[in-house]
Amino acid sequence: MRVWIWVCAAAVLLATAVGAEAKSVYTHRPDDPHAVYLEKGAFGVKGDGGADDSDALQAAINKVQETTGAGIVYLPQGRYRLTKTIYVWAGIRIVGYGAERPVLFLAPNTPGFQEGHGFLGTGRYMVHFASNRPQRDGPVVDANEFTFYSGMSNVDFEIGDGNAAAIAIRFHVAQHSSLNHIDFHIGHGRAALEDVGNQASDLKVYGGEYGILSVKTAPAWQFLLMDSVLEGQGKAAIHTQEVGMTLVRNRIAKTPVAVEISKGMVEQLYGRDLVFEDIGRAGVVVGNVWAAHSQITLDGVACNNVSKMLENGEGATGYTEIKALGRFWREEKLTLGLEIGNDGREAGYALRHREILLHSAALLAKTDIPELPAMSEWVNVHTLGVKGDGGTDDTPALQRAIDTHRVLYLPEGMYRMTGTLHLKPDTVLIGMNPVTTMLTLLDQEPAFSSTGAEVPMVESARGGNAMMISIGIGTGFVNPGAGGVMWRAGASSLLDDVNFSVGRGRASNSLSPNAPPVPPRTGPRQDIFESQHPSLWIGDGGGGLFRGIWTADTVANAGLVVENTSTPSIVYQMSCEHHMHYETRFHEAQNWTVYALQTEEEKPAGAEAFAIELVNSQHILFTNLFMYRVSRNTMPKLNAIESKGSSDIRLENVHVFSMTRLAYDNAVMDFSSGVNVRTHDFTTFLIGPALKPGAPLPMPPGLFATNAKLEKLADGFSNAAGLTVDDKGTLYFTDAAMQKIYRWNNNAKKAEVVSADVPDPRVVQWVKPGLLLTMDYSKSVYAVPLDGGKAQKIAEGTIEPTGGQLAIASGFHNDIGSLQRQINHSGHIFAPRSNMAVTGFTADEHRGYFTAPQSDVTMVAGGTWQPYMQASQTGTLAVGGKTVVVSEDDDKTYRVKLDNMRTLTADVFAQRGGTGVVLDRAGNVLIAAGQVYVYDAIGKQIGVVEIPERPSSLAIGGADGKTLFIGARGSLYSLYLK
């Protein structure tokens, strides 16, 4: 008892200090009939700082899952002692309220928090944001790329001494998830956050070994941290790799390192308006300066007692140690990474920086995000006759509420609309979870059925500072006149945490008890794709602040359209996905800053889309820009960004990628100048009047025959890949989407179909005595005869080969580890439905053995079949044999050796990723990666061969073995070697 009296007394003292600093955002109890309240007595909770409230908090979270699925737990002011990990299921948000914020705390020496987790991360979690709640006693699955809408707000954390492995929150979530208004007092614990996702704001982290520890986010999108403080960490404030770490208006102080990138790893780091203070070692510790995926941009970092800005940046052109100009100084602008020149070509890896001396300590810039109105001003729309039951027409009551009250609170529910809601210049609409508070349309609403001008569900006034927060928009499936939000408000207006969902959204039926059933579909879903107006339209002088927006409605003809406006505006993290042709469009738009825009293209929803269209627009910054195509896409798409008549468009930290071999062919195409950018990852590029195509590059010296010229041999393909040659130099290749395998007939000068029997043939490999080994996307392996006979499936063998040769992927999208795991029979265990969320490892995963008939060549494959499914080229290798392979995802080319039939060792040959690679007789290495890059035998780049289309695969053949064949999307090319 004495121990607990001491703990509680110490907790009271600490609470007093914390409470004085942490301002409660939600000072009163929001009334919501669908929410769960952990009020005193409910679920046995005490909230007194002494009792163990773990089970009570978990029971409240479980109650939300059992009733509304996604939803809200409201946590009143109090001190809640935890003794074990609390799991927050997908789509659930925990919101604190009261005059002071509630506190979740870990008492000193809480059992179980002294050593780290066996698999996930590095520590033990107080709160673990997870995927869906498991059935019965099933295992808890970590949050992953399908974990949306989760979050926590207005709740503080404390970790007592003796909990060295304690981490406050694990937050490996996806879109529309956030952490806001949280103070973390970590003491001697491990960290405040581990494995972050989406965004966080107004966090204050004190103490811990680290403030934030994170690897790549669950969906591989960026993470935005803004308006936050990290102070007093023992090792580094932020330790990160591949996160897309986007930092805006944060203060980092009293720690050895502000941002530490894992050794040898990459990060797309962007920071703006930061303050580094009392940093003992370095502002940023770089991981791998030579990778194109490594991009560092700092814009306005005030340094107070910071001795140097960078560590481990050696190797980049122009690198010098950036030392302090004095006690107070400012990093005006710093870029470190691959630059793109005015001709669209790679201009090399460089460090550029500019510093100025300050005469006094700089303070952190004030946030531009407006504060919520005081809760005393909130009017609950349920008190004004609004139902939110999914069936009642709430349009008249909601419009009257808007006309008569400035600040409206919408509890969870589905609010049926039959007409447009017209906001006043100062209207504030507040929800708490955009998947459970939605404005929705039933199909075929008369006011939205016309195919003419847009009829928005919500329309702002012109100018003013209107706000719309944590509310979803569902325009239905069959409303051809509908648009989501039409926004003409002013520069200080705000759309925050707004979701534009397909149909009526994802909420459970309990939130719309009076909604009529969704009628059965009578036609193909594609009939309604792109049949509505944009989800979010901003124009006619409108603008504002747009944070945490997700537009994934394929029925809309675009996610975001900005036109005819010069109002300074800022996007803080936006996901635009699955639109048929346009994700975002900027027409006659000026003065925009766009942080952490992410686009995604599905099949068919987005297979033909590009990410950004710019027409007659100026003065726009895109930073930490991620543009992604999913692995189900089978056809190439030419351009991610298309620009016409636009200038001063700055692209900083750009990442074009996919889990397939078919990301966008060009990152940028500027039609006004004719300049395109093939490179997928780069740090800086400026669209403007200085763009001009460069003169043709000379052929790399010593490789090609005198006066050799690139020759187009054939065209009309969707993607010429999988190049291989036989022992006479005859070339074979695939066109997977067209289900064809071809042979190049040099005498007839044409491509001949060898086989059309294999559905979606990925790659081919010629094997003696004379057939092709290939596989399709269904993970079947075939033997294709060369005499016109029918391709035959090869039965999976069960006896592991002890000799002969292995057919291995030599040019592939996935990492080198995926190839090594295939060969050594190990594998990853993934979460249900996921091909990204790893939940464990297996050292003896099943493998099948597919041996070509009358041959000693075997393909060993199983598990995910990575990297074969996304390979563009294969080769064969016997024990003791050596070759080169290239990985697009790793951004590296490797020398590999097959040590034995279960061991492939790899050493980095060159810091250049790609999809195809070949060795010439002199030992030079040619890599297909946007263009054909040529390296000498020791790994030094000696030239570039430019190809009119993006190359995917290479082979050297011909009757004399001196023809370089290049498979390049729609065409087949050749060059004659020396």
XYZ file of C-alpha atoms in Angstrom, residues 54 58 82-88 104-106 110-130 140 142-143 157-159 163-172 190-196 213-215:
59
model
C -6.663 -1.726 -18.779
C -10.270 -2.512 -23.817
C -2.436 0.577 -17.775
C -0.693 -2.708 -17.055
C -0.875 -4.297 -20.503
C -1.206 -3.401 -24.149
C -4.521 -1.923 -25.264
C -5.582 -2.797 -28.824
C -7.487 -0.249 -30.889
C -2.893 7.062 -19.808
C 0.069 6.132 -17.664
C 2.419 3.267 -16.961
C 5.163 -2.330 -14.688
C 5.755 -6.054 -15.419
C 6.264 -6.872 -19.093
C 7.592 -3.495 -20.199
C 11.259 -4.143 -19.531
C 12.008 -6.172 -22.685
C 10.953 -5.770 -26.306
C 8.371 -7.545 -28.378
C 9.322 -10.853 -29.944
C 8.505 -9.760 -33.496
C 7.027 -6.317 -33.997
C 9.315 -3.389 -33.574
C 11.644 -2.846 -30.660
C 9.491 -2.388 -27.567
C 6.254 -3.040 -25.684
C 3.269 -0.855 -26.419
C 0.826 0.866 -24.142
C -1.593 1.321 -27.054
C -1.344 -0.732 -30.224
C -3.428 0.330 -33.213
C -4.352 -2.956 -34.844
C -4.057 -9.808 -33.054
C -1.000 -5.286 -36.634
C -2.512 -2.317 -38.433
C 0.726 9.592 -21.949
C 3.217 9.080 -19.140
C 5.763 6.302 -18.665
C 10.015 0.480 -18.204
C 12.939 0.557 -20.607
C 11.069 -1.152 -23.460
C 7.876 0.883 -23.127
C 6.520 2.668 -26.183
C 3.383 4.739 -25.835
C 1.760 4.037 -29.230
C 2.275 1.725 -32.186
C 0.591 3.423 -35.144
C 1.308 1.502 -38.364
C 11.930 3.523 -25.400
C 9.847 5.964 -27.487
C 6.555 7.787 -27.873
C 5.673 6.337 -31.304
C 6.818 3.378 -33.311
C 6.053 2.622 -36.957
C 3.911 5.598 -37.792
C 11.013 5.165 -34.373
C 9.724 4.061 -37.748
C 10.287 1.987 -40.841
